[in-house]
Coordinates of C-alpha atoms and ligand atoms in Angstrom, one line a residue:
X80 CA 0.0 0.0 0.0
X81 CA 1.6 3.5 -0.7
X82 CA 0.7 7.1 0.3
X83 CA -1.9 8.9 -1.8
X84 CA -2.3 12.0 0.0
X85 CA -2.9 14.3 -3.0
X86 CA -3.2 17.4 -0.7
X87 CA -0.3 17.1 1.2
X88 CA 1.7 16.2 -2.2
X89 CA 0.5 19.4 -3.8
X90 CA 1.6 21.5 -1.0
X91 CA 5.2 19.6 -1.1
X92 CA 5.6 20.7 -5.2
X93 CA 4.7 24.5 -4.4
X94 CA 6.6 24.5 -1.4
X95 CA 10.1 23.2 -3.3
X96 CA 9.2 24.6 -6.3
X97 CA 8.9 28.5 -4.5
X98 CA 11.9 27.4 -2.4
X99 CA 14.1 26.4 -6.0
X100 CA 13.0 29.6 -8.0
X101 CA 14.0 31.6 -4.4
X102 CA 16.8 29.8 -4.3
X103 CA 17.7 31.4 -8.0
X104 CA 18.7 27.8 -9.1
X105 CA 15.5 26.2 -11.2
X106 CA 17.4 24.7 -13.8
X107 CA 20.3 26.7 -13.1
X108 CA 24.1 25.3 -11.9
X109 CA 24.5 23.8 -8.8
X110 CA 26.9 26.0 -6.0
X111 CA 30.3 24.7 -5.1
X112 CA 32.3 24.9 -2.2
X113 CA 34.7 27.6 -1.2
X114 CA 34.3 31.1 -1.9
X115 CA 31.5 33.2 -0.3
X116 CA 30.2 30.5 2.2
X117 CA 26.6 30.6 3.5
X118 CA 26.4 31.4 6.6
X119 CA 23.9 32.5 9.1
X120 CA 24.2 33.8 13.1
X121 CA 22.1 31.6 15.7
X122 CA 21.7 33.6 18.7
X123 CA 26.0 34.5 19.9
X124 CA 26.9 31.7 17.5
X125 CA 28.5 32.4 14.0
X126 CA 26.9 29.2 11.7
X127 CA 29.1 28.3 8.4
X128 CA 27.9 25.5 6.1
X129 CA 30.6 23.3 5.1
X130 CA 30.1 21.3 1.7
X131 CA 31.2 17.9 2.4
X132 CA 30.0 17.2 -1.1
X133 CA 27.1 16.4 -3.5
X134 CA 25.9 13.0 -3.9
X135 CA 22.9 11.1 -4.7
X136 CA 20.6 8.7 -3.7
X137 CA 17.5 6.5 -5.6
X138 CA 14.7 8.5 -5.1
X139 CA 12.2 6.0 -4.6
X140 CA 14.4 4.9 -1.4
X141 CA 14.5 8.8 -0.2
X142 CA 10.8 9.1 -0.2
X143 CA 9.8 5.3 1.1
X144 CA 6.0 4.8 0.3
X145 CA 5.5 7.9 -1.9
X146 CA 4.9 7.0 -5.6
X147 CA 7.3 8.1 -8.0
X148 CA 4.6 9.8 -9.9
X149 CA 4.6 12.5 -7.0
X150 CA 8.1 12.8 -6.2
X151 CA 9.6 13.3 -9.2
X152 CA 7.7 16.7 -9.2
X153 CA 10.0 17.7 -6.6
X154 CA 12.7 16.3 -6.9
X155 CA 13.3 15.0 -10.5
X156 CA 15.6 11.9 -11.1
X157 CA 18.1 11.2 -13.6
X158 CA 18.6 8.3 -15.7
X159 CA 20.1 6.1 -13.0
X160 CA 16.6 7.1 -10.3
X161 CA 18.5 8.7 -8.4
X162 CA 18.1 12.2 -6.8
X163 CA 20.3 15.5 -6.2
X164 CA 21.8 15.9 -2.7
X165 CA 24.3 17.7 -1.0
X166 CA 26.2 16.9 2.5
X167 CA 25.9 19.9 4.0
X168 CA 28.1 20.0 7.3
X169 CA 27.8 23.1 10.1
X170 CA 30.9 24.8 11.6
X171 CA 29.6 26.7 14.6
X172 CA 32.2 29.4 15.6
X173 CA 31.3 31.3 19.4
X174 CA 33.2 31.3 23.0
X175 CA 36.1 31.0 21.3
X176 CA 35.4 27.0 19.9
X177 CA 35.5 25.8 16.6
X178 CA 32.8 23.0 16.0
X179 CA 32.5 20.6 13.5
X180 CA 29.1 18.8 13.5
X181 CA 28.9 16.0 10.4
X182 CA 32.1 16.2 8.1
X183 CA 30.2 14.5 5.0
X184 CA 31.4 11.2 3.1
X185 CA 35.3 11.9 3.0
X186 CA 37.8 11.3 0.5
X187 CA 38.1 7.8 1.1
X188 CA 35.8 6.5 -1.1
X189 CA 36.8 4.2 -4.0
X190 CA 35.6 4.6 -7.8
X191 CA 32.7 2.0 -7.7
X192 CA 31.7 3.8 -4.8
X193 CA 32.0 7.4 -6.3
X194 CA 30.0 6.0 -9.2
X195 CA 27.0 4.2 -7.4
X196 CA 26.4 7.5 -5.2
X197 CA 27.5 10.0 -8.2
X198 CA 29.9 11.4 -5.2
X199 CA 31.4 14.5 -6.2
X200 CA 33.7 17.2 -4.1
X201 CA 34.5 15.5 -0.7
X202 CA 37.6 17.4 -0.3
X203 CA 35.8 20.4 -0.3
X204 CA 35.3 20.0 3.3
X205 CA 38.8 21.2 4.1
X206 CA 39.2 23.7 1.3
X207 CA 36.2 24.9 2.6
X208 CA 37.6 25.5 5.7
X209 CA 41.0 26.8 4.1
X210 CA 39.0 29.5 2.4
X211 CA 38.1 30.4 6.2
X212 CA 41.8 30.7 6.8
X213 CA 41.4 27.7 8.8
X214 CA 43.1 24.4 9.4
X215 CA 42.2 20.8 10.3
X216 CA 43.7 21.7 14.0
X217 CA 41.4 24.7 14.1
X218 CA 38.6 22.4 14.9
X219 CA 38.1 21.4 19.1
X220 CA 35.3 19.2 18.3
X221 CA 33.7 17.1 15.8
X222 CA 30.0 16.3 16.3
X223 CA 28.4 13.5 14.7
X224 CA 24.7 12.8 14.2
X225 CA 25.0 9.3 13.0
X226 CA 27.6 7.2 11.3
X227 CA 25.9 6.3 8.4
X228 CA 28.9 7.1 5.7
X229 CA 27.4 10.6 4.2
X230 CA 28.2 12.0 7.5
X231 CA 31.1 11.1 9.3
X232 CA 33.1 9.6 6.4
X233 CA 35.3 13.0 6.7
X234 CA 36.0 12.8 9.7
X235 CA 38.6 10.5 8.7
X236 CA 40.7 10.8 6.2
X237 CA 43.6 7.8 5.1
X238 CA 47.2 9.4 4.8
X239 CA 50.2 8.6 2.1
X240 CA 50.9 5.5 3.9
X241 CA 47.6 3.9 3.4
X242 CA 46.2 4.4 7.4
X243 CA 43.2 5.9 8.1
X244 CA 43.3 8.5 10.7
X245 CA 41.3 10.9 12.2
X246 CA 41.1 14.4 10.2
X247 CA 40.8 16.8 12.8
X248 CA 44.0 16.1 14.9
X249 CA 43.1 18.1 17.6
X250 CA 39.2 17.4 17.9
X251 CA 37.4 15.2 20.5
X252 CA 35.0 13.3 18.6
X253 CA 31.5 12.9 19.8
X254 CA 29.2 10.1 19.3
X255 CA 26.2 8.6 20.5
X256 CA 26.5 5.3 22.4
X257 CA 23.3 3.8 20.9
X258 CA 24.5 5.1 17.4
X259 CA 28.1 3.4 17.9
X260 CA 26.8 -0.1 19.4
X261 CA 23.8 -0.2 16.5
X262 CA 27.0 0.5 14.0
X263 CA 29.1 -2.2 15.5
X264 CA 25.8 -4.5 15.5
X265 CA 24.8 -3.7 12.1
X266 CA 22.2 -6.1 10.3
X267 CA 21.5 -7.0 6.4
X268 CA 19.6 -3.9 6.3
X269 CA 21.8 -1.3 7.0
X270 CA 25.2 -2.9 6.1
X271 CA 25.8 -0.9 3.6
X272 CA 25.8 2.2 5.5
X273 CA 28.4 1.5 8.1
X274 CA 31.5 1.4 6.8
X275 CA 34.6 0.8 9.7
X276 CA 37.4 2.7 8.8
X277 CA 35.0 5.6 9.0
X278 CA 34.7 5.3 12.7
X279 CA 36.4 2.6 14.3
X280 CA 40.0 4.6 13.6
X281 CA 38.2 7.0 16.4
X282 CA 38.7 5.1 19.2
X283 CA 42.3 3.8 18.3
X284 CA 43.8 7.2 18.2
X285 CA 42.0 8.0 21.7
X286 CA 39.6 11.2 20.2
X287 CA 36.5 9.4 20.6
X288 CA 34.1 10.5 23.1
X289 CA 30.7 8.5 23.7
X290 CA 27.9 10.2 25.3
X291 CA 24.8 8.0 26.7
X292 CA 22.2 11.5 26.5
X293 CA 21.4 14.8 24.7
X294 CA 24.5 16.6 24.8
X295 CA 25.6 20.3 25.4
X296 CA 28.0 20.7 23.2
X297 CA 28.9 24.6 23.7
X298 CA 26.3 26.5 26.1
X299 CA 22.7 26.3 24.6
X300 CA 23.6 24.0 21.7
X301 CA 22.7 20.6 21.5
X302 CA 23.2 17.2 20.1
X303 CA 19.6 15.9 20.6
X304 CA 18.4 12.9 20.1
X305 CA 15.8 13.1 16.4
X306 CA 15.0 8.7 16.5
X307 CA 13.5 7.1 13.6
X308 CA 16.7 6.8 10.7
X309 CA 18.3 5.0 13.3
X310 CA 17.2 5.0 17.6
X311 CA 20.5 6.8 18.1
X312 CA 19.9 9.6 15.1
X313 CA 20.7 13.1 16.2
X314 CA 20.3 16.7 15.2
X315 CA 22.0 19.7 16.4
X316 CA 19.1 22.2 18.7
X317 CA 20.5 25.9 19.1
X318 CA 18.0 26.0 22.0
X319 CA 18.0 30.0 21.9
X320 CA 15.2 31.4 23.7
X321 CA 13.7 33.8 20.1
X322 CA 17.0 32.0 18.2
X323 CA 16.1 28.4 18.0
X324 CA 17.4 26.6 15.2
X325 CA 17.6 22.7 13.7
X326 CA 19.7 21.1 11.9
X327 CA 17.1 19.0 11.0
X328 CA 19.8 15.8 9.2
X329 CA 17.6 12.7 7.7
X330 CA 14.9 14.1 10.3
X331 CA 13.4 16.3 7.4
X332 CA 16.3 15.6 4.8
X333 CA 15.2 18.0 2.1
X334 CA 13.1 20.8 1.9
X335 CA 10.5 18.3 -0.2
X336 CA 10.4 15.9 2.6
X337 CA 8.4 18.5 5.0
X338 CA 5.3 16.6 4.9
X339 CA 4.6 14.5 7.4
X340 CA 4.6 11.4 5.1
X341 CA 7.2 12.0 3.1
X342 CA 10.0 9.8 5.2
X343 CA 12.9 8.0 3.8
X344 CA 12.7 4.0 3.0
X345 CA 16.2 4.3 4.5
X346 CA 14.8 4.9 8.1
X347 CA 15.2 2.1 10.3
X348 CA 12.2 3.0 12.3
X349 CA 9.7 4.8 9.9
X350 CA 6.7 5.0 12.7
X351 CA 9.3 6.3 14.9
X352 CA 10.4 9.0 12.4
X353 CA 6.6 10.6 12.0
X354 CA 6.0 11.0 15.5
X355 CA 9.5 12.6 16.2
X356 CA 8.8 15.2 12.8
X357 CA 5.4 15.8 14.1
X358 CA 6.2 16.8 17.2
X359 CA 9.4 18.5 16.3
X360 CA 7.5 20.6 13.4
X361 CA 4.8 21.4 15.9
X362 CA 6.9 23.1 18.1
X363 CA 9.5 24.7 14.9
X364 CA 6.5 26.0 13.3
X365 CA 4.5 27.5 16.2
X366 CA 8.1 29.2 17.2
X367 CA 9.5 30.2 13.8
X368 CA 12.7 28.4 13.9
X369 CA 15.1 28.2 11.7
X370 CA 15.6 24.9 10.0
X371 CA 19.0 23.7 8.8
X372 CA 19.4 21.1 6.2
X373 CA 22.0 18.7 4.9
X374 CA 21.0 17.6 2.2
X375 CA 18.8 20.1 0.3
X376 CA 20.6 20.2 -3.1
X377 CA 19.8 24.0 -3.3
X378 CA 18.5 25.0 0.5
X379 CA 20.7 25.4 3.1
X380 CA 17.9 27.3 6.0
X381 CA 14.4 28.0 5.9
X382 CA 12.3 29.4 8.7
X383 CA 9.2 28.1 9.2
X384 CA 5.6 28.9 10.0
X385 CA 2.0 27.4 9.6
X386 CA 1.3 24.2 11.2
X387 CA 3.0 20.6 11.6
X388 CA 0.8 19.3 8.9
X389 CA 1.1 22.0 6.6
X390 CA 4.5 23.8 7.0
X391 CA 4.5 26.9 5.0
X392 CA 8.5 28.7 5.3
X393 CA 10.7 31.1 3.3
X394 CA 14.6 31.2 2.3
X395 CA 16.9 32.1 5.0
X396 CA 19.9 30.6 3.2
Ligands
ZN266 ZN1 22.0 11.2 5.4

C-alpha cells in the first residue's frame, strides 16, 4: 500500500518549487564549495555551512512509500533514479570553539563507490575551511549525528601510507553510544551504510568521546536525540530562547520531505520517524525556527511557519 495524499503532495511541489526559484537555481548550476560561504548567526553563534560534497541517492528509497509519480515533481531523477543531494556540514564558531558537526562522506571513497552515489567534491570539506583561513587543527570538536557514511566519512581521512586517521587532529569526537553499538551490530539492512574505517579509527587514536544523552555541546547547543533513521539519530538544537534553530539531518532531509509522510525508505524506524517530525514541526512551526538542512541540493535554511501538517517557510539561506 503507498501514500496517496494528494493534498499534502500538492503543497510539497509549491513549497520546493517556490523554495528552487527563491533559491535562484530552477534549472540553473549547482553551487560549489569555497568562496563566499553561506552562513547565518544563531543567537551569539557564527553558523558556516561546510560542503562535504554532492551526492545522490535513488529516489524512490528517499521518499519510502511515496509513488514516484509524485516525487519526481520535486525532486526530479536522472537516468540512474537517483536524486540531487548535497552533505551539508555546520561549523559553529562562538566562546572561542570551533565546532564541526557531520564532516560528510570523506575522500576515502573508492571509484565503484564514487559511481553508485555520483559522489562529487569530498575534499571540499577542508578547502572549505582553508578558504576560512582555517586548518584541520582549528577544529576542538567534531560532532556527529550518526555514522551512516554521508556524514562522518570525513572525519577520517587515510594518509600517504595507506592508514586511516582521524582528520581533525586536535578534535574530541562525539558520538552517541546507541548510534556506535547499532554501528558495531549492524544487520542486512543497514550494512551498507556502516562502513569501519570511518569510525572505528576514532577510538584507536583515543579522540572518541561516547555520550549516553542529549548533549551540550557549547552552552545552549545541542546534540539531541531526532530517533527514527536509526534509535541513536541526532540533530544539532540551538536551544536560543527567540533564536532556535535545527539542523534537522535525515529528520526532514530536504526541503520536499516537509510533509509528514514523506519519510525515507532508508529509516530504520519509519513509525518512529513521523512521530518525532510531528512533534518537532509542531513546536518549529508555532516558534518560527530556523531549520537547517543537509542535504537540500539547493536550501541550506528556511524558517518556518503554519502548522506541523502543513509547514509553510521562506529562504533564510
Ligand atoms: Zn544522510
Amino acid at each position: 500500500m503507498g501514500y496517496s495524499g494528494k493534498p499534502i503532495v500538492g503543497d510539497a511541489r509549491t513549497a520546493a518549487g517556490d523554495a528552487r526559484a527563491a533559491a535562484g537555481h530552477a534549472g540553473g548550476p549547482e553551487i560549489s564549495g569555497g568562496g563566499n560561504l553561506p552562513s547565518l548567526q544563531v543567537g551569539p553563534y557564527k553558523v558556516t555551512f561546510l560542503s562535504g560534497g554532492r551526492f545522490r541517492l535513488d529516489g524512490g528509497a528517499m521518499f519510502g512509500v511515496v509513488p514516484k509519480v509524485l516525487w519526481n515533481r520535486v525532486a526530479p531523477a536522472d537516468e540512474r533514479n537517483r536524486i540531487r543531494m548535497r552533505m551539508s556540514c555546520l561549523l559553529i564558531e562562538g566562546g572561542g570553539k570551533r565546532i564541526l558537526v557531520d564532516a560528510g562522506c570523506g575522500t576515502k571513497v573508492d571509484a565503484k563507490f564514487r559511481d553508485i552515489y555520483a559522489i562529487e567534491g569530498p575534499e571540499e570539506l577542508l578547502s572549505d575551511l582553508a578558504s576560512l583561513k582555517l586548518t584541520p587543527d582549528a577544529i576542538d570538536t567534531v560532532a556527529l549525528t550518526h555514522l551512516h557514511f554521508d556524514h562522518c566519512g570525513g572525519g577520517t581521512s587515510r594518509g600517504a601510507d595507506g592508514a586511516v586517521r582521524p582528520t581533525f587532529p586536535k578534535a574530541r569526537y562525539l558520538v552517541r553510544r546507541q548510534e556506535w553499538s547499532d554501528a558495531h551490530h549492524a544487520n542486512e539492512r543497514n550494512r551498507a551504510s556502516y562502513l569501519p574505517e570511518n569510525y572505528d579509527p576514532l577510538e584507536a587514536s583515543g579522540q572518541l568521546q561516547l555520550h549516553d544523552d542529549d548533549i551540550e555541546i557549547v552552552p545552549g547547543v545541542w546534540m539531541k536525540n531526532l530517533p527514527g533513521q536509526t534509535l541513536g539519530h541526532q540533530g544539532c538544537f540551538f536551544d536560543i530562547p527567540g533564536s532556535r534553530a535545527l539542523y534537522v539531518v535525515d529528520l526532514v532531509p530536504t526541503v520536499a520531505h516537509l510533509p509528514l509522510p514523506f519519510i525515507m525508505g532508508y529509516d530504520l524506524y519509519p513509525m518512529t520517524t513521523l512521530e518525532t517530525k510531528r512533534a518537532i514541526l509542531r513546536d518549529a512551526t508555532r516558534e518560527g525556527w530556523l531549520l537547517l538542512f543537509e542535504h537540500d541540493p539547493d536550501l541550506f535554511a528556511i524558517r518556518v511557519s503554519g502548522t506541523e501538517q502543513k509547514v509553510e517557510f521562506q529562504k533564510v539561506a
